Coordinates of C-alpha atoms and ligand atoms in Angstrom, one line a residue:
X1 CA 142.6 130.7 352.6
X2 CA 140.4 131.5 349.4
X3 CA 140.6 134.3 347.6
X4 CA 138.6 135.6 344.4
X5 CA 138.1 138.5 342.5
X6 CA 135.2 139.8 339.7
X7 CA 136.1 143.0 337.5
X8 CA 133.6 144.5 335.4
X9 CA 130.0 142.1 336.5
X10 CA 126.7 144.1 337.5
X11 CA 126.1 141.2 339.9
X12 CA 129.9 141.1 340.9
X13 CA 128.5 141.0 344.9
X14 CA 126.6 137.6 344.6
X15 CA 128.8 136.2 342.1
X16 CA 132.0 136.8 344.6
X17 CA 129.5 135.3 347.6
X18 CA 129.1 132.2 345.4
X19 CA 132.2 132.0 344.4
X20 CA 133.6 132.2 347.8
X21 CA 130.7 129.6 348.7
X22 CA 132.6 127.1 346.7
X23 CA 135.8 128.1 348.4
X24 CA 134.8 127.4 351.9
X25 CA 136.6 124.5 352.6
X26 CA 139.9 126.7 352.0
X27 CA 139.1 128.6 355.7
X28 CA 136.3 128.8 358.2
X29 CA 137.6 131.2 360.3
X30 CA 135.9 134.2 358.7
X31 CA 135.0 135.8 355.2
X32 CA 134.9 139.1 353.4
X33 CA 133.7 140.7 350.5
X34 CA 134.8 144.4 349.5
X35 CA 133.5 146.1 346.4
X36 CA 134.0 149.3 344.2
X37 CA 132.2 151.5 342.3
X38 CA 135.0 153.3 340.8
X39 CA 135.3 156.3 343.2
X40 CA 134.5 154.2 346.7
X41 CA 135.7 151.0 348.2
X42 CA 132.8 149.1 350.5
X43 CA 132.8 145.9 351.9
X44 CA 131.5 143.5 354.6
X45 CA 133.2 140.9 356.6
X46 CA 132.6 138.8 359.5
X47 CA 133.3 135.8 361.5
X48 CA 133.2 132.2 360.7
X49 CA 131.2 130.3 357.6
X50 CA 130.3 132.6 354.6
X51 CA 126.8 132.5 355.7
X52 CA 126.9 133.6 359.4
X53 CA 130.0 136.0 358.2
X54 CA 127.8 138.1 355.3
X55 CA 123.8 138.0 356.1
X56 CA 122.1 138.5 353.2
X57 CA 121.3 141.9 354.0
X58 CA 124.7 142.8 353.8
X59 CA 125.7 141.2 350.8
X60 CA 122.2 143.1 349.1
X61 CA 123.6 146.7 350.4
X62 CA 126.7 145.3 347.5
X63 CA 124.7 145.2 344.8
X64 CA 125.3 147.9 343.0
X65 CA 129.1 147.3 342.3
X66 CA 130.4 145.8 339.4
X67 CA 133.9 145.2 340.9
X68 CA 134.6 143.0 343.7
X69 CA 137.1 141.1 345.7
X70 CA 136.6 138.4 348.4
X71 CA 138.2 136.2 351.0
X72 CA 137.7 132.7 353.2
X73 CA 140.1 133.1 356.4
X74 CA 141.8 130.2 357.4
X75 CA 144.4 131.5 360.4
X76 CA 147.9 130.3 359.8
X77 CA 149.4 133.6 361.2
X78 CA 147.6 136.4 363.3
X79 CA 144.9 135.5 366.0
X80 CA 141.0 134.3 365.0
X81 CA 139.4 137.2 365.2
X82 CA 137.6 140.3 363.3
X83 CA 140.2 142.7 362.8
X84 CA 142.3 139.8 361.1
X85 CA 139.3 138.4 358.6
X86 CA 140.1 139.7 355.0
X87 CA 139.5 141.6 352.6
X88 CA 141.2 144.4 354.4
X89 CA 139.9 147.9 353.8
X90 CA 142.8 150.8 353.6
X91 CA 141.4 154.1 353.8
X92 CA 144.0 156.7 352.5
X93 CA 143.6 160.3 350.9
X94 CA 144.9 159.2 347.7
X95 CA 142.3 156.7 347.5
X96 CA 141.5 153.4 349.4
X97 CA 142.4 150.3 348.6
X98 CA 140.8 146.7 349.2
X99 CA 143.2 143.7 350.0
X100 CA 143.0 139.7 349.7
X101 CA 145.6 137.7 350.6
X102 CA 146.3 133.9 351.0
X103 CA 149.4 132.5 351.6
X104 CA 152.1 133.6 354.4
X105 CA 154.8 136.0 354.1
X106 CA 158.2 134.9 355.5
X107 CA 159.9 138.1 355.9
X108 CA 156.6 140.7 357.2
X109 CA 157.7 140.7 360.7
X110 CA 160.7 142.6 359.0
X111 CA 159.2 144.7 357.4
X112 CA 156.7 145.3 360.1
X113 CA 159.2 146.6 362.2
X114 CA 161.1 149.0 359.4
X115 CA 157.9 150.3 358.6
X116 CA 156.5 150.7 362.7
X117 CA 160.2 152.5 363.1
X118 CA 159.1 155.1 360.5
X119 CA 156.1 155.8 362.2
X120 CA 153.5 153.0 360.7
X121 CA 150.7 152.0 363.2
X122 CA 149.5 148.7 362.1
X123 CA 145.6 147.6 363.1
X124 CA 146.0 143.8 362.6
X125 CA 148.5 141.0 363.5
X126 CA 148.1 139.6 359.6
X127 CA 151.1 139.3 358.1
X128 CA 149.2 140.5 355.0
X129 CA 149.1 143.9 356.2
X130 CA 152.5 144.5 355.1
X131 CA 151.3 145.1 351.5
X132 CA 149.2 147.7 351.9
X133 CA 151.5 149.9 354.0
X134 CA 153.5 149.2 351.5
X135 CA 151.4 150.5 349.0
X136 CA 150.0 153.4 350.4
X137 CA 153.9 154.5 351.4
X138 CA 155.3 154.7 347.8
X139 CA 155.6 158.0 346.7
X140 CA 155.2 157.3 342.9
X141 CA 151.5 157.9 341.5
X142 CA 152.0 155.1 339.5
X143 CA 150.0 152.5 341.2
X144 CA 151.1 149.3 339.1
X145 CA 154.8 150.0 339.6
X146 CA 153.9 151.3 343.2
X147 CA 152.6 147.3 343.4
X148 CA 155.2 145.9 341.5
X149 CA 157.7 147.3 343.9
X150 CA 155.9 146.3 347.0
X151 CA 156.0 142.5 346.0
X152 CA 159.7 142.8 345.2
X153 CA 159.8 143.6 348.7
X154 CA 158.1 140.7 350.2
X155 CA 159.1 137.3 350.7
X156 CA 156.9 134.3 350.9
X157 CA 153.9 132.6 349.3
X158 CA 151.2 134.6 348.1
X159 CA 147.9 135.2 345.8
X160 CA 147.4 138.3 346.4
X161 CA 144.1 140.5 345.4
X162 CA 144.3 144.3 345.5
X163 CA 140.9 146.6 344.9
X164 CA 141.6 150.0 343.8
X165 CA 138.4 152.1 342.8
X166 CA 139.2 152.1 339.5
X167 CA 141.8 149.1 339.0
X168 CA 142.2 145.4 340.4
X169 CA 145.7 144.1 340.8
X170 CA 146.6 140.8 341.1
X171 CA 149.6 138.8 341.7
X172 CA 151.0 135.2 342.2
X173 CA 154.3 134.5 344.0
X174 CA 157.6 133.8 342.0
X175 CA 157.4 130.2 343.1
X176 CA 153.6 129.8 342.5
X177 CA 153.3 128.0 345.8
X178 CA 149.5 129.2 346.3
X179 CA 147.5 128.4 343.2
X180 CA 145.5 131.6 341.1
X181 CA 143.6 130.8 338.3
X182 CA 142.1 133.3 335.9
X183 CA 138.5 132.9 334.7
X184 CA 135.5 134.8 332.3
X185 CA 132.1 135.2 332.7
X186 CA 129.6 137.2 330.6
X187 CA 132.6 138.7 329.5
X188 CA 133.7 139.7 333.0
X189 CA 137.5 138.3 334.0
X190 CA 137.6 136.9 337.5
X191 CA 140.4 134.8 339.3
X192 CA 140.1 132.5 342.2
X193 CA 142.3 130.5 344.1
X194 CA 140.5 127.5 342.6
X195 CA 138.5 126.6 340.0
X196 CA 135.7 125.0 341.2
X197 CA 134.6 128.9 341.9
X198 CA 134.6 129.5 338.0
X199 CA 132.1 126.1 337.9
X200 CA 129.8 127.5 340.8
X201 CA 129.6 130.9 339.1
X202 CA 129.6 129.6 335.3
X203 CA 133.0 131.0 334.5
X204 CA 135.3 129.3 331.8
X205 CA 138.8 128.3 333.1
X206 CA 141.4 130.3 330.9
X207 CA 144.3 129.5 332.7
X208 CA 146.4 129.2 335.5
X209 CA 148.4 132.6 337.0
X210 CA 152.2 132.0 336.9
X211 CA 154.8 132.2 339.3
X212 CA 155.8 135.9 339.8
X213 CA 152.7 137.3 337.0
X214 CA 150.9 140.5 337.8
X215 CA 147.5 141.0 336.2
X216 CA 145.5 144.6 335.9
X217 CA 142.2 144.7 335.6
X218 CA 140.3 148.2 334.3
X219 CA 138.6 149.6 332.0
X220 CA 141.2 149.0 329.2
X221 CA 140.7 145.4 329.7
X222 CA 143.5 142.9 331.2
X223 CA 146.9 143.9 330.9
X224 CA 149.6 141.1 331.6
X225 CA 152.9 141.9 333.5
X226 CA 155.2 140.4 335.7
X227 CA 156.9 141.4 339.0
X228 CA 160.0 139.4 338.6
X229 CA 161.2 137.2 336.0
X230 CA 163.5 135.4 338.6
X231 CA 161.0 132.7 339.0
X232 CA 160.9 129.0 340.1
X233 CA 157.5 126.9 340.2
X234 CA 157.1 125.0 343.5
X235 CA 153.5 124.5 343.9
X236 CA 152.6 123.2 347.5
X237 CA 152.1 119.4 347.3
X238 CA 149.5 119.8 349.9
X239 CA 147.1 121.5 347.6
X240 CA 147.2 118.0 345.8
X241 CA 147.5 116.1 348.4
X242 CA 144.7 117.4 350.5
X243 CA 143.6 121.4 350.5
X244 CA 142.0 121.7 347.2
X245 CA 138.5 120.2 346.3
X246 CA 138.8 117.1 343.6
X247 CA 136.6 118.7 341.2
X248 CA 139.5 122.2 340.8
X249 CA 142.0 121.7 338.2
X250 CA 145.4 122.9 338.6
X251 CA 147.2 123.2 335.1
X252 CA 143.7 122.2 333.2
X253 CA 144.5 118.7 335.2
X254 CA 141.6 117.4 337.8
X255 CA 143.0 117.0 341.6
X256 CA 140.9 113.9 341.3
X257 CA 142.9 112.6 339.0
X258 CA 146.1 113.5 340.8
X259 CA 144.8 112.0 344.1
X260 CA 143.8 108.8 342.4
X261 CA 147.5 108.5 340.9
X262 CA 148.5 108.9 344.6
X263 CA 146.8 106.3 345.1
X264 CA 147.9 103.9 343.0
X265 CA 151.6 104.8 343.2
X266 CA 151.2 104.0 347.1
X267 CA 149.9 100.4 345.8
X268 CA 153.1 100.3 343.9
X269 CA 155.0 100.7 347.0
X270 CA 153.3 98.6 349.5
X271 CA 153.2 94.8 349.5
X272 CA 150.2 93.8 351.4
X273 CA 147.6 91.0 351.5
X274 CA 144.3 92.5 352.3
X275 CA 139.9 91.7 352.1
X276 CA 138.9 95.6 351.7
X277 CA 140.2 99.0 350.5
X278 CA 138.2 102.3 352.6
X279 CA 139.4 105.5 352.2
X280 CA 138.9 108.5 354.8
X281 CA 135.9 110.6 353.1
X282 CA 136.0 113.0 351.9
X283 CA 139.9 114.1 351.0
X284 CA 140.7 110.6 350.5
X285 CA 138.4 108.6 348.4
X286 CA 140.2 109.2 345.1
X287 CA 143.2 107.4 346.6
X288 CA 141.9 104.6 347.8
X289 CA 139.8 104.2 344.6
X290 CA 143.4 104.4 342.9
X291 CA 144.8 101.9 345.8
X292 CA 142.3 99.8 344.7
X293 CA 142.9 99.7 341.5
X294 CA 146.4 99.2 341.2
X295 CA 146.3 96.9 344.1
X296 CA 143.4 94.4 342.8
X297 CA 141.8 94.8 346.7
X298 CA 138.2 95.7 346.0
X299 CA 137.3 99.3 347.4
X300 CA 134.4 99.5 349.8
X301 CA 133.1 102.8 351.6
X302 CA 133.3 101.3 355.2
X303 CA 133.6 105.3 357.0
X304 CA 130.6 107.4 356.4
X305 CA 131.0 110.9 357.2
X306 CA 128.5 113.3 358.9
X307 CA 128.8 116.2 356.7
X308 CA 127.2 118.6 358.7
X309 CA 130.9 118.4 360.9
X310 CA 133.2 121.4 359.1
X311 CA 137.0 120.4 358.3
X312 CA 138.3 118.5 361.2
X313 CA 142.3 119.7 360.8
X314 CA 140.9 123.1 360.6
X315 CA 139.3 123.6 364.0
X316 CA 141.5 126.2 365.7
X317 CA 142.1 124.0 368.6
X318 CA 142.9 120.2 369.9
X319 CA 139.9 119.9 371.7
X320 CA 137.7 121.3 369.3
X321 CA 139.4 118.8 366.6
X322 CA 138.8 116.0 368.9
X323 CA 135.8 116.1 369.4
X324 CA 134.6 116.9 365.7
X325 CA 136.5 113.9 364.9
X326 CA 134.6 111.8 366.5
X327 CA 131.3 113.4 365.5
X328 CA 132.5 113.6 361.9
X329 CA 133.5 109.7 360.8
X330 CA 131.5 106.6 361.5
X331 CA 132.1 102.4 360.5
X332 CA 129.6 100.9 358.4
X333 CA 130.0 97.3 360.8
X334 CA 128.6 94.9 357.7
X335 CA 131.5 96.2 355.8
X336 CA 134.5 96.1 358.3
X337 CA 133.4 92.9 360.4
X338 CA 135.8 90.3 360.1
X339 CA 138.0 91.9 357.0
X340 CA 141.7 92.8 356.7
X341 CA 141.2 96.4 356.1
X342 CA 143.7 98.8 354.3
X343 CA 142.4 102.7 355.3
X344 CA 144.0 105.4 353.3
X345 CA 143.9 108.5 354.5
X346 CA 145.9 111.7 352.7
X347 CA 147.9 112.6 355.7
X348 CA 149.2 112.1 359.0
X349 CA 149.7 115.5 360.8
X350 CA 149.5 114.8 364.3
X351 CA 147.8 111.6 364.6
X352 CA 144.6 112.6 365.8
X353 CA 142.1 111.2 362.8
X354 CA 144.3 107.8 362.5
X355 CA 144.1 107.3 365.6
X356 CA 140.3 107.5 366.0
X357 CA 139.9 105.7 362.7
X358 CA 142.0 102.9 364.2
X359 CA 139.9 102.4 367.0
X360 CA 136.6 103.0 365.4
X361 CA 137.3 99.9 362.5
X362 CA 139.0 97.7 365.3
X363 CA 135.8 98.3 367.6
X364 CA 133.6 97.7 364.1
X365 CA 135.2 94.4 364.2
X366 CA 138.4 94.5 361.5
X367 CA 140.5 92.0 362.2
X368 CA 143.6 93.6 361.2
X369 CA 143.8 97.6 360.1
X370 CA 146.5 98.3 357.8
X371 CA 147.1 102.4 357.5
X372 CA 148.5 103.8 354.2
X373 CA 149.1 107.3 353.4
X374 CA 148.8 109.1 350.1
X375 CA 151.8 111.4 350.8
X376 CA 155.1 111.0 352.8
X377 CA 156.0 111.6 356.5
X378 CA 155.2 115.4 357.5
X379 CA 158.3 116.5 359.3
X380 CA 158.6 120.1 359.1
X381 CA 156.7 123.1 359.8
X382 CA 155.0 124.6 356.7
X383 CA 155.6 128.7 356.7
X384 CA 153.9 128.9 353.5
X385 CA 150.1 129.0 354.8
X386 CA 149.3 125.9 355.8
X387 CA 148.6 125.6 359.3
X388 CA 151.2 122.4 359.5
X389 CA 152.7 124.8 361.9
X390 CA 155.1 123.6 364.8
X391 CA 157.4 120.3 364.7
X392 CA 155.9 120.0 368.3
X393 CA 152.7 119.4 366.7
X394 CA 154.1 117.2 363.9
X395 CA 154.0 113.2 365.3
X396 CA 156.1 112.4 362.3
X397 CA 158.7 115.0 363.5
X398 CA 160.4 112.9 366.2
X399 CA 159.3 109.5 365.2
X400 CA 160.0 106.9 363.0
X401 CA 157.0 105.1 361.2
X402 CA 157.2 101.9 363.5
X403 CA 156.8 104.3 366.5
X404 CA 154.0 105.8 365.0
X405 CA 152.7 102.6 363.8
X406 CA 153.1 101.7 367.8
X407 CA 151.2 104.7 368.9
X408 CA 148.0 104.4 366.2
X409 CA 148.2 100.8 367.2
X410 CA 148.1 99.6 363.8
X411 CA 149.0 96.5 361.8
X412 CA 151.1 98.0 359.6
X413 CA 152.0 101.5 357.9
X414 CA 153.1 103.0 354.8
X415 CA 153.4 106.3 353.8
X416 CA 154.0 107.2 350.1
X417 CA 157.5 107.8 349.1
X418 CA 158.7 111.8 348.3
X419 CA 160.1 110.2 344.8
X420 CA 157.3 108.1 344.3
X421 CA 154.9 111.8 344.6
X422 CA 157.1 114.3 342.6
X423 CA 156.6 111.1 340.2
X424 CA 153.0 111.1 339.8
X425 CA 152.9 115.4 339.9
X426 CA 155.1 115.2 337.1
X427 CA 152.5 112.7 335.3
X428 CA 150.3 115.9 335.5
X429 CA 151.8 118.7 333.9
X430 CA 153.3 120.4 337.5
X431 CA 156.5 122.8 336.8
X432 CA 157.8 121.3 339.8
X433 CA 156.1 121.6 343.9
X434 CA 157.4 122.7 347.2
X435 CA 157.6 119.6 349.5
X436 CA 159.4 121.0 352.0
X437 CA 157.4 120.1 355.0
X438 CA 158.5 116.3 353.8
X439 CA 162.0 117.2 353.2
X440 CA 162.7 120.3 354.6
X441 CA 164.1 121.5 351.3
X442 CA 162.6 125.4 351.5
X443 CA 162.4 127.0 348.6
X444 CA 161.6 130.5 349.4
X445 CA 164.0 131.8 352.0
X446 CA 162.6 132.2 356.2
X447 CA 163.8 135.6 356.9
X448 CA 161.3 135.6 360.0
X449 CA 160.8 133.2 363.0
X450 CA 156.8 133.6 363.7
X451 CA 156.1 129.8 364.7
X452 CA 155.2 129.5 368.0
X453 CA 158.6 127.3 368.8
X454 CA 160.9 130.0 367.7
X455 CA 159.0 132.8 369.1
Ligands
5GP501 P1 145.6 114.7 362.1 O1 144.3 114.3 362.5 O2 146.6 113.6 361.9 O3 146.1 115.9 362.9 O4 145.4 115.4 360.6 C1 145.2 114.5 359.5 C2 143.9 114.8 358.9 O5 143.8 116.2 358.6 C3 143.8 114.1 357.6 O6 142.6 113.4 357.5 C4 143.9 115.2 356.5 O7 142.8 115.0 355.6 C5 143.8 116.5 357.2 N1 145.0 117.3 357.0 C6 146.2 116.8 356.8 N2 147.1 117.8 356.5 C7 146.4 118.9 356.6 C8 146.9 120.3 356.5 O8 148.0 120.6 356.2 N3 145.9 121.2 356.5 C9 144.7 120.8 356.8 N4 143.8 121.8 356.8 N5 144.2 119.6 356.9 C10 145.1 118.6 356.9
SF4_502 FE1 152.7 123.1 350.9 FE2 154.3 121.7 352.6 FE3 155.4 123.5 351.0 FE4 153.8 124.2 353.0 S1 155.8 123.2 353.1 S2 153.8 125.0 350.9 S3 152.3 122.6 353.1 S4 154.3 121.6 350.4
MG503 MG1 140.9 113.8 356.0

């Protein structure tokens, strides 16, 4: 998901819409924006891309709020529909409260059930919901230690956004695995989960949110806290690897530059004799350009992409990714005809891109494909919010790489080594990632089973 938040902007509405614009390629599922005006909480949300989610008309009926939060859905847990799409509206006597979240909690099923034993009826079945029960349950009037509380309750991966009338909260997990960045514009302070949302609304990029930070936002300004000081950074490698557009910068360091790296540390590793280097547009055109490089193989752009076909991997179902697969990547035959190709792509999750691709530069007239992979095997499930979700669904999960090399029916494949990655994140500044859907090294504990495989 994407999340961002405006305090203090008297065109805090269409910034956020923008903002969120830019974000889209985080989740397609459904959007949100919900606004104050210091004694109210409004908002508008719907179903899938930004534009069919919040007509116009909708997002004018915001306009007179100078305090806004908004969200991209992109359903890891909870079912694709309406009641799940963020930002979630709480109404409560003491005053309602707005909430964004992205990232997945590992222990809300817990929690769910303490609180549904006291009496607790809950209206969605997003694990973010937790947090405002949460919230509205404390007895203190004290609403930032009423928040800081809450998160010392939860367990998991989060950025989370929370509107009060006459407050914003904010808060990044104590292992930072979900990025938050903090932003300015016309003197306004806004965060989003990226920053290519500060460049589409003309915001400077201050900094990045740390592991276990709590911000307030009111009308004394920014206040800086922390919910924990018993914090770790493990930023998810799939940000770098894939999630996050090339143009956002994660520790003032452009994923364009990390993904070229990849790139050229998968050279390093593979010993191959090749005509052309393509890369898989869009998420993987850095690393073949960095392929290229190291490698000496000249790059050529022998897949052209429709770009009217959303993210593939995010369709909610196998069919659906099928067949916008197919729609979405087509051979440039002049190119590919009678070359030794090496195709990049970022990742393998469950095979069905390479394998298209395969087929599609084989029928295009390669005469031999050779697949390498900017990251390593995905093995395990990912209960951090990225949809990476079963091992059943994972073709790396019970195969070796020449079974899988078998089954794409390509001439050879590599996939970049764990070391060789942590290597080139550490080229960029990161205070250390999660890579445990490689390793299955978790770093934030699994109190809950939700995965379909354990359910
Ligand atoms: P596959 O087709 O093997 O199931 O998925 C691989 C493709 O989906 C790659 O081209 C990659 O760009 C994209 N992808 C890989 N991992 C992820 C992920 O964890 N989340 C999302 N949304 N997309 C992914
Ligand atoms: Fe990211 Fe993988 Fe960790 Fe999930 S398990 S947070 S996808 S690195
Ligand atoms: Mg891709």
């Amino acid at each position: 998901c994407g999340v961002f938040g405006i305090w203090g902007h008297p065109n805090a509405a269409d910034l956020t819409y923008m903002a969120l614009h830019s974000l889209q390629h985080r989740g397609q599922e459904g959007a949100g924006i919900v606004c104050s005006d210091e004694s109210n909480i409004y908002g508008a949300r719907g179903m899938g891309l930004l534009p069919e989610a919040i007509s116009q008309v909708k997002l004018s009926s915001l306009s007179d709020f100078n305090h806004a939060i908004g969200h991209v859905r992109y359903a890891t847990t909870g079912a694709s529909e309406l009641s799940n799409v963020q930002p979630f509206i709480f109404k409560h006597s003491k005053g309602d409260i707005g909430l964004a979240h992205n990232g997945n909690l590992t222990n809300a099923e817990q929690i769910k059930l303490a609180l549904e034993s006291e009496g607790a009826i809950f209206q969605t079945s997003s694990d973010s919901e937790v947090l405002g029960h949460l919230l509205l349950k404390a007895k203190s009037d004290n609403k930032l230690a009423n928040f800081k509380a809450a998160l010392n309750q939860i367990k998991g991966a989060f950025a989370f956004l929370v509107l009060h009338p006459e407050q914003m909260f904010v808060a990044r997990d104590s292992n930072g695995v979900r990025p938050l960045m903090l932003g300015k514009v016309d003197g306004a302070y806004c965060v989003a989960s990226e920053t290519c949302a500060f460049t589409a609304i003309g915001a400077d990029y201050i900094r990045d949110i740390e592991p276990g930070e709590v911000l307030v936002f009111s009308h004394d300004g920014l206040l800086e806290d922390t919910y924990t000081t018993n914090t770790e950074s493990h930023m998810c490698s799939m940000e770098y690897v894939y999630f996050a557009r090339p143009d956002s910068e994660f520790r003032k360091h452009s994923i364009y530059e990390v993904r070229k790296a990849l790139g050229k540390q998968l050279a390093k590793e593979m010993n191959v004799e090749a005509d052309i280097v393509i890369g898989v547009p869009d998420s993987s055109l850095q690393a073949a350009k960095g392929f290229s490089i190291e490698s000496g193989i000249p790059n050529e752009q022998g897949l052209i992409k429709n770009r009217y076909v959303g993210r593939t991997f995010i369709a909610p179902n196998q069919t659906l990714r099928e067949r916008a697969v197919r729609m979405k990547h087509s051979p440039v035959r002049d190119v590919i005809e009678g070359k030794r190709v090496v195709v990049i792509d970022d990742s393998i999750v469950r095979g069905t891109t390479s394998k298209f691709i395969v087929k599609t530069l084989k029928n295009a007239g390669a005469k031999e494909v050779h697949m390498a992979i900017s990251s390593p095997p995905l093995i395990h499930p990912c209960y951090y919010g990225i949809d990476v979700s079963t091992h059943a669904e994972l073709i790396a999960s019970d195969k070796s790489v020449e079974e899988i090399k078998d089954i794409l029916e390509v001439d050879s494949l590599t996939y970049l080594s764990v070391e060789g990655m942590h290597e080139v994140f550490s080229q960029f500044d990161s205070k250390g990632e999660c890579n445990a859907c490689f390793t299955g090294n978790y770093p934030i504990e699994i109190v809950d089973h939700l995965l379909p495989e354990d359910k």
